[in-house]
Every structure is written in structure tokens, then in C-alpha cells.
Amino acid sequence: MKIIFVVNPKAGKGRGIDKLKENISVVSEKSGIPAGFYLTKSIGDGEIFARVAAKEAQDKGEELRLISCGGDGTANEVLNGIMGFDNVSMGIVPIGTGNDFVRNFAEAGNFLDIEAQLRGEQQKVDVIRYEGMMNGRYQTRYCLNMFNIGFDCNVVDFTAKLKQYPLLKGSLAYLSAVAGILIKKKGANLSIKIDDETVHEGPLLLTAIANGSYCGGGVKSSPKASLYDGYMDANIIYDVSRREFLQKFPAYSKGTHMELKDIDRIFYFRKCKKVVITPLDEKMRLCTDGEIVDAEEIKMEIIPSAVNFVLPKIL
């Protein structure tokens, strides 16, 4: 098997990349498991490299393992590059800012341990295929973890801007963004159709269409989500007041909000196979695995057992 670590040199603001490269080389030699690395050059380059490498391996009849080293956005690029290649598996070394997808694997080994990655075993997980007009052109793409529209998406957007300030990092930047977006009470205006049934039309605070459970750097917004059940989890929070949202937010963050006795009044949940989301304004901001685009109508469909994902071995 050929193993390549696909490294985003800007992940975590570039800190520790040289050490990571050295670690890959040292551990590979020590373990006797050959591995190389590739440094991405720009946004989208990880997807291009993954697709070319997957095709070359397929043509040679080789098995290929690509380990994404970055955040959820880098992993999304690798995912979109390898879709359709049965000879390829992917893993993640989470050195980005959110790193939400790997939080779904509490039973796995240390994702930051290079030897554990080299010795890891793969299992199939679901992904979400989606299509529509995004950033001015029609595209068909794949989502590994979660879509966020409305409040969550706006918070992700604002968090990225706040992290440019030296004193605002990690959870502090996220909580500051929550406060800022809540003051504006900036949500979305959408039509949402689930399995051919229209379930919402009009303003809402947020909607999350989930494959995994976590977003926003550890917010467990979709606690019933599973990467193996062949379903997406559709979540809608209606256009609630600031006060009520603040009261519910701690439970929402911990993933216990669905246990609140009055939650059905403000929250809609459903497991489903297909979702169509149409902005009732001209466009919407769509956050996919932490990356944001301007989108028109988007069609989503779960693809069961679509990709081979590497779980690091417990050493």
C-alpha cells in the first residue's frame, strides 16, 4: 500500500508543519512502513492532488491511503478528490482549527499519532452528495461531516475573521462570534423539503444537515447523527427570541438540547435520505465542513458506505 500525508502548510497558522514532516519521515523509517507527504499549494490543490494520485494508483492496480493533515476543509478536499476510487482510503491528522469530523470517533486511537495512522485500519462511512449553483457555477460535490445554514454558518464566518486578532483564539473566538451574531440575530430565509415533503418555509435561526455530530469546534449540534446508518440528520431551529436561544444554547452546545421538555416548540429533527434547500432570498451562505460558499438551491442525498476511512490504531 502507498501512503501519502496531504499536508496543508497553512493549517494552524503553519505552526508545527516542519516538525510534522520530520515526524512522518522518522516514524515511517522506524516502523518500516513507507510513507511520503505532499504540501498543498493553494485552496483546492488538495483535491486536485488526491484525484491525480488516486487515478495513478488505480491505473497501477495499487492501494492508496491519503492522510489529510489540516482541518475539516482540507479533509473535504481530499474526500472530493478520491470519490469514485475504490482503491483509495483516507484518514485525518487534525491540525486545523475546528477538527470536528474526528470527534465522532471516541473509540479510535490518537489521530495525531503518526504511527497509529500508519498502522490504522479502515472502515466504510457515509458521505453526503450535494449539487446546485455555488459561487456562480453548477457543481456536484461531497460533504464528509455537516452543512450549516443561518446562525451556525454566520458564526463560523465571523469566527474566522475574529481569529485574525492575536487575543481571540479557539473557543474564545467562537463564543465571541456567537455573541456578535446573536446581537444581529442573523439567521436565514429558506424553503426546506425533506424526502419530498416541504417541512419549512420562511425565516429560521439555523438549519444543520448532518452526517456527523459536531460543528463549530466541538458543538454537539446533532447528537443522534451516525456515520454508518445510511441517513442524514436534518435539524431546524425556528426563528426564536434571543433570550430563548441563550437559555437553550448550553444544552445545544453539549448535545443535550433534544432532551429538553419543550424543545419541539422551537426545534425540528428528522432522519432522512434526501433534502432540498432553497433560499427564499436570492442566495444563501452555505457552510460545508467548515468552508463557506454563496449558494442557490441545493439538493442533498446520503450515500451509504461511500468512502473508506482510516481509524488510527490504539497503540
Short mmCIF file of C-alpha atoms in Angstrom, two decimals:
data_model
loop_
_atom_site.label_atom_id
_atom_site.label_comp_id
_atom_site.label_asym_id
_atom_site.label_seq_id
_atom_site.Cartn_x
_atom_site.Cartn_y
_atom_site.Cartn_z
CA MET A 1 0.00 0.00 0.00
CA LYS A 2 1.17 3.52 -0.82
CA ILE A 3 0.67 6.08 1.96
CA ILE A 4 0.85 9.85 1.44
CA PHE A 5 0.20 12.56 4.03
CA VAL A 6 -1.51 15.51 2.31
CA VAL A 7 -0.36 18.48 4.40
CA ASN A 8 -1.97 21.92 4.38
CA PRO A 9 1.00 24.16 5.31
CA LYS A 10 -1.36 26.94 6.46
CA ALA A 11 -3.28 24.75 8.91
CA GLY A 12 -2.98 26.02 12.48
CA LYS A 13 -1.34 29.13 11.02
CA GLY A 14 1.55 26.95 9.84
CA ARG A 15 2.89 26.20 13.30
CA GLY A 16 4.48 22.78 13.65
CA ILE A 17 4.47 21.86 9.95
CA ASP A 18 8.25 21.30 9.78
CA LYS A 19 8.04 19.13 12.90
CA LEU A 20 5.16 17.17 11.38
CA LYS A 21 7.12 16.50 8.17
CA GLU A 22 10.13 15.34 10.19
CA ASN A 23 7.91 13.14 12.34
CA ILE A 24 6.37 11.47 9.29
CA SER A 25 9.82 10.66 7.92
CA VAL A 26 11.24 9.41 11.23
CA VAL A 27 8.22 7.26 12.17
CA SER A 28 7.95 5.84 8.66
CA GLU A 29 11.59 4.73 8.71
CA LYS A 30 11.40 3.40 12.28
CA SER A 31 8.18 1.43 11.70
CA GLY A 32 9.25 0.08 8.33
CA ILE A 33 6.03 1.39 6.74
CA PRO A 34 6.91 3.60 3.74
CA ALA A 35 5.11 6.96 3.64
CA GLY A 36 5.60 10.30 1.96
CA PHE A 37 4.00 13.71 2.18
CA TYR A 38 2.69 16.39 -0.16
CA LEU A 39 2.35 20.08 0.73
CA THR A 40 -0.73 21.71 -0.81
CA LYS A 41 -0.05 24.93 -2.69
CA SER A 42 -3.40 26.71 -2.60
CA ILE A 43 -7.12 26.30 -1.88
CA GLY A 44 -8.39 23.34 -3.94
CA ASP A 45 -4.93 21.89 -4.58
CA GLY A 46 -5.52 19.05 -2.11
CA GLU A 47 -8.50 17.88 -4.16
CA ILE A 48 -6.56 18.03 -7.42
CA PHE A 49 -3.60 16.14 -5.96
CA ALA A 50 -5.86 13.49 -4.39
CA ARG A 51 -7.68 12.88 -7.68
CA VAL A 52 -4.46 12.57 -9.70
CA ALA A 53 -2.85 10.29 -7.11
CA ALA A 54 -5.96 8.12 -6.93
CA LYS A 55 -6.09 7.75 -10.71
CA GLU A 56 -2.40 6.87 -10.92
CA ALA A 57 -2.78 4.25 -8.20
CA GLN A 58 -5.85 2.81 -9.90
CA ASP A 59 -4.02 2.54 -13.21
CA LYS A 60 -1.17 0.68 -11.48
CA GLY A 61 -3.52 -1.58 -9.53
CA GLU A 62 -2.23 -0.17 -6.23
CA GLU A 63 -3.94 0.51 -2.92
CA LEU A 64 -3.55 4.14 -1.82
CA ARG A 65 -4.01 5.75 1.59
CA LEU A 66 -4.18 9.56 1.74
CA ILE A 67 -3.95 11.12 5.20
CA SER A 68 -5.27 14.68 5.30
CA CYS A 69 -3.20 16.90 7.62
CA GLY A 70 -5.20 20.05 8.30
CA GLY A 71 -8.72 20.94 9.35
CA ASP A 72 -12.13 19.80 8.13
CA GLY A 73 -11.73 21.88 4.95
CA THR A 74 -8.55 20.03 3.95
CA ALA A 75 -10.26 16.69 4.63
CA ASN A 76 -13.16 17.80 2.44
CA GLU A 77 -10.75 18.48 -0.43
CA VAL A 78 -9.22 15.01 -0.11
CA LEU A 79 -12.69 13.45 0.05
CA ASN A 80 -13.80 15.16 -3.16
CA GLY A 81 -10.60 14.06 -4.88
CA ILE A 82 -10.95 10.36 -4.07
CA MET A 83 -14.69 9.83 -4.59
CA GLY A 84 -15.27 7.10 -7.14
CA PHE A 85 -11.94 5.34 -6.49
CA ASP A 86 -12.47 2.07 -4.60
CA ASN A 87 -8.72 1.53 -4.24
CA VAL A 88 -8.28 4.59 -2.00
CA SER A 89 -8.83 5.21 1.71
CA MET A 90 -8.47 8.48 3.59
CA GLY A 91 -7.51 9.46 7.10
CA ILE A 92 -7.12 12.70 9.05
CA VAL A 93 -4.38 14.19 11.21
CA PRO A 94 -6.38 17.06 12.79
CA ILE A 95 -4.09 20.09 12.90
CA GLY A 96 -6.66 22.69 11.82
CA THR A 97 -8.91 24.88 13.94
CA GLY A 98 -12.25 23.04 14.05
CA ASN A 99 -11.32 19.37 13.61
CA ASP A 100 -14.95 18.33 14.09
CA PHE A 101 -15.13 15.18 11.98
CA VAL A 102 -12.64 13.16 14.06
CA ARG A 103 -14.66 13.92 17.22
CA ASN A 104 -17.11 11.27 16.00
CA PHE A 105 -14.57 8.50 16.73
CA ALA A 106 -14.17 8.40 20.50
CA GLU A 107 -13.27 4.71 20.29
CA ALA A 108 -10.31 5.24 17.94
CA GLY A 109 -6.64 5.77 18.69
CA ASN A 110 -4.84 9.11 18.75
CA PHE A 111 -5.41 10.88 15.43
CA LEU A 112 -2.25 12.96 15.99
CA ASP A 113 -0.08 9.86 16.38
CA ILE A 114 1.67 9.20 13.06
CA GLU A 115 2.47 5.56 13.84
CA ALA A 116 -1.17 4.98 14.82
CA GLN A 117 -2.17 6.40 11.43
CA LEU A 118 0.32 4.21 9.56
CA ARG A 119 -0.99 1.11 11.34
CA GLY A 120 -4.64 2.18 11.21
CA GLU A 121 -7.46 0.06 9.82
CA GLN A 122 -10.15 1.33 7.50
CA GLN A 123 -13.91 1.18 7.74
CA LYS A 124 -16.61 2.49 5.44
CA VAL A 125 -18.53 5.66 6.36
CA ASP A 126 -21.42 7.51 4.76
CA VAL A 127 -20.99 10.80 2.92
CA ILE A 128 -23.48 13.35 1.57
CA ARG A 129 -23.59 14.17 -2.14
CA TYR A 130 -24.91 17.63 -2.97
CA GLU A 131 -25.41 19.66 -6.11
CA GLY A 132 -26.50 23.12 -7.17
CA MET A 133 -25.28 26.59 -8.06
CA MET A 134 -22.37 27.50 -5.79
CA ASN A 135 -20.18 30.56 -6.26
CA GLY A 136 -21.72 31.15 -9.65
CA ARG A 137 -21.40 27.69 -11.22
CA TYR A 138 -23.30 24.40 -11.06
CA GLN A 139 -21.36 21.78 -9.11
CA THR A 140 -21.74 18.27 -7.72
CA ARG A 141 -19.70 17.74 -4.57
CA TYR A 142 -19.46 15.67 -1.39
CA CYS A 143 -19.71 16.52 2.31
CA LEU A 144 -17.99 14.46 5.00
CA ASN A 145 -19.40 15.96 8.19
CA MET A 146 -22.10 18.66 8.14
CA PHE A 147 -23.86 21.53 6.38
CA ASN A 148 -24.76 24.66 8.33
CA ILE A 149 -27.01 27.48 7.12
CA GLY A 150 -28.09 30.52 9.10
CA PHE A 151 -26.80 31.22 12.59
CA ASP A 152 -24.20 28.42 12.71
CA CYS A 153 -22.81 29.35 9.30
CA ASN A 154 -22.68 33.04 10.19
CA VAL A 155 -20.84 32.20 13.41
CA VAL A 156 -18.25 30.14 11.50
CA ASP A 157 -17.76 33.05 9.09
CA PHE A 158 -17.38 35.57 11.92
CA THR A 159 -15.13 33.25 13.96
CA ALA A 160 -12.66 33.04 11.07
CA LYS A 161 -12.48 36.82 10.99
CA LEU A 162 -12.05 37.12 14.76
CA LYS A 163 -9.20 34.60 14.79
CA GLN A 164 -7.12 37.12 12.86
CA TYR A 165 -6.81 39.04 16.15
CA PRO A 166 -3.97 37.73 18.38
CA LEU A 167 -6.01 37.58 21.61
CA LEU A 168 -9.02 35.79 20.13
CA LYS A 169 -8.29 32.09 19.66
CA GLY A 170 -10.17 28.79 19.79
CA SER A 171 -13.31 28.70 21.92
CA LEU A 172 -12.96 32.37 22.87
CA ALA A 173 -13.21 33.39 19.22
CA TYR A 174 -16.20 31.07 18.74
CA LEU A 175 -18.08 32.37 21.79
CA SER A 176 -17.34 35.97 20.78
CA ALA A 177 -18.75 35.22 17.33
CA VAL A 178 -21.88 33.66 18.87
CA ALA A 179 -22.44 36.85 20.87
CA GLY A 180 -21.86 39.08 17.86
CA ILE A 181 -24.16 37.16 15.51
CA LEU A 182 -26.82 36.85 18.22
CA ILE A 183 -26.90 40.64 18.66
CA LYS A 184 -27.69 40.92 14.94
CA LYS A 185 -29.92 37.80 15.22
CA LYS A 186 -28.79 36.87 11.73
CA GLY A 187 -30.45 33.67 10.51
CA ALA A 188 -31.78 32.66 7.09
CA ASN A 189 -34.96 32.65 4.98
CA LEU A 190 -35.44 29.19 3.45
CA SER A 191 -37.70 26.58 1.96
CA ILE A 192 -36.71 23.12 3.20
CA LYS A 193 -38.00 19.91 1.61
CA ILE A 194 -37.16 16.59 3.29
CA ASP A 195 -37.81 13.31 1.46
CA ASP A 196 -40.17 15.16 -0.92
CA GLU A 197 -42.14 16.83 1.91
CA THR A 198 -41.93 20.58 2.50
CA VAL A 199 -41.33 20.95 6.24
CA HIS A 200 -40.46 24.66 6.48
CA GLU A 201 -40.87 27.89 4.54
CA GLY A 202 -39.76 31.25 5.88
CA PRO A 203 -37.30 32.74 8.38
CA LEU A 204 -35.41 30.49 10.77
CA LEU A 205 -32.43 30.81 13.07
CA LEU A 206 -30.47 27.89 11.62
CA THR A 207 -30.57 24.55 9.89
CA ALA A 208 -27.92 21.84 10.05
CA ILE A 209 -27.92 18.80 7.76
CA ALA A 210 -25.59 16.36 9.43
CA ASN A 211 -23.63 13.21 8.75
CA GLY A 212 -21.51 13.64 11.90
CA SER A 213 -22.48 15.09 15.26
CA TYR A 214 -20.15 18.06 15.75
CA CYS A 215 -19.61 21.54 14.35
CA GLY A 216 -18.01 24.81 15.43
CA GLY A 217 -15.01 23.21 17.12
CA GLY A 218 -16.89 20.77 19.36
CA VAL A 219 -20.51 21.91 19.49
CA LYS A 220 -22.57 18.68 19.53
CA SER A 221 -25.42 20.11 17.49
CA SER A 222 -26.61 16.78 16.04
CA PRO A 223 -26.26 14.21 18.85
CA LYS A 224 -28.18 11.41 17.12
CA ALA A 225 -26.13 11.52 13.91
CA SER A 226 -24.30 8.38 12.81
CA LEU A 227 -21.71 7.92 10.07
CA TYR A 228 -22.95 4.38 9.45
CA ASP A 229 -26.76 4.44 9.46
CA GLY A 230 -27.42 5.49 5.85
CA TYR A 231 -29.29 8.65 6.91
CA MET A 232 -28.72 12.37 7.23
CA ASP A 233 -29.95 14.17 10.33
CA ALA A 234 -31.94 17.31 9.47
CA ASN A 235 -32.12 19.89 12.26
CA ILE A 236 -34.05 23.17 12.21
CA ILE A 237 -34.19 25.80 14.93
CA TYR A 238 -37.06 28.17 14.24
CA ASP A 239 -36.92 31.95 14.48
CA VAL A 240 -36.71 32.05 18.29
CA SER A 241 -36.03 35.05 20.52
CA ARG A 242 -32.51 35.92 21.67
CA ARG A 243 -33.48 35.19 25.26
CA GLU A 244 -34.79 31.74 24.49
CA PHE A 245 -31.78 30.86 22.36
CA LEU A 246 -29.41 31.94 25.14
CA GLN A 247 -31.32 29.76 27.59
CA LYS A 248 -31.06 26.73 25.28
CA PHE A 249 -27.54 27.31 23.92
CA PRO A 250 -25.62 25.50 26.71
CA ALA A 251 -27.70 22.36 26.10
CA TYR A 252 -27.31 22.79 22.32
CA SER A 253 -23.54 23.02 22.71
CA LYS A 254 -23.39 19.84 24.83
CA GLY A 255 -25.80 17.89 22.61
CA THR A 256 -28.46 17.56 25.30
CA HIS A 257 -30.97 20.00 23.76
CA MET A 258 -33.17 17.20 22.40
CA GLU A 259 -33.85 16.11 25.98
CA LEU A 260 -35.43 19.45 26.96
CA LYS A 261 -39.15 19.03 27.61
CA ASP A 262 -40.31 21.95 25.45
CA ILE A 263 -37.78 21.60 22.64
CA ASP A 264 -40.34 20.53 19.98
CA ARG A 265 -41.81 24.02 20.07
CA ILE A 266 -38.65 25.57 18.64
CA PHE A 267 -36.73 22.61 17.18
CA TYR A 268 -37.43 20.21 14.32
CA PHE A 269 -35.50 16.96 13.84
CA ARG A 270 -35.76 14.18 11.29
CA LYS A 271 -33.59 11.42 9.86
CA CYS A 272 -33.81 11.39 6.08
CA LYS A 273 -32.35 10.33 2.74
CA LYS A 274 -32.83 13.50 0.69
CA VAL A 275 -33.01 17.23 1.39
CA VAL A 276 -33.63 20.19 -0.91
CA ILE A 277 -32.92 23.67 0.48
CA THR A 278 -33.96 26.74 -1.49
CA PRO A 279 -33.17 30.31 -0.38
CA LEU A 280 -36.28 32.48 -0.43
CA ASP A 281 -33.98 35.44 -0.84
CA GLU A 282 -31.66 35.44 -3.85
CA LYS A 283 -28.86 33.34 -2.28
CA MET A 284 -27.78 31.74 0.98
CA ARG A 285 -24.49 31.26 2.75
CA LEU A 286 -23.74 27.52 2.84
CA CYS A 287 -21.11 26.16 5.22
CA THR A 288 -19.87 22.69 4.23
CA ASP A 289 -17.32 21.03 6.51
CA GLY A 290 -16.38 24.48 7.77
CA GLU A 291 -15.94 26.07 4.32
CA ILE A 292 -18.42 28.75 3.18
CA VAL A 293 -19.82 29.49 -0.30
CA ASP A 294 -22.70 31.52 -1.74
CA ALA A 295 -25.34 29.10 -2.99
CA GLU A 296 -28.72 28.91 -4.68
CA GLU A 297 -30.96 25.81 -4.43
CA ILE A 298 -29.01 22.82 -3.10
CA LYS A 299 -30.05 19.16 -3.38
CA MET A 300 -28.53 16.71 -0.87
CA GLU A 301 -28.57 12.91 -0.78
CA ILE A 302 -26.92 10.44 1.59
CA ILE A 303 -24.53 7.93 0.00
CA PRO A 304 -24.17 4.96 2.39
CA SER A 305 -20.73 3.39 2.96
CA ALA A 306 -19.26 5.67 0.32
CA VAL A 307 -15.66 6.07 1.47
CA ASN A 308 -13.01 4.05 3.29
CA PHE A 309 -11.93 5.97 6.39
CA VAL A 310 -8.80 5.13 8.36
CA LEU A 311 -9.12 4.81 12.13
CA PRO A 312 -5.75 5.18 13.88
CA LYS A 313 -4.73 2.04 15.74
CA ILE A 314 -4.81 2.07 19.55
CA LEU A 315 -1.14 1.50 20.37
#
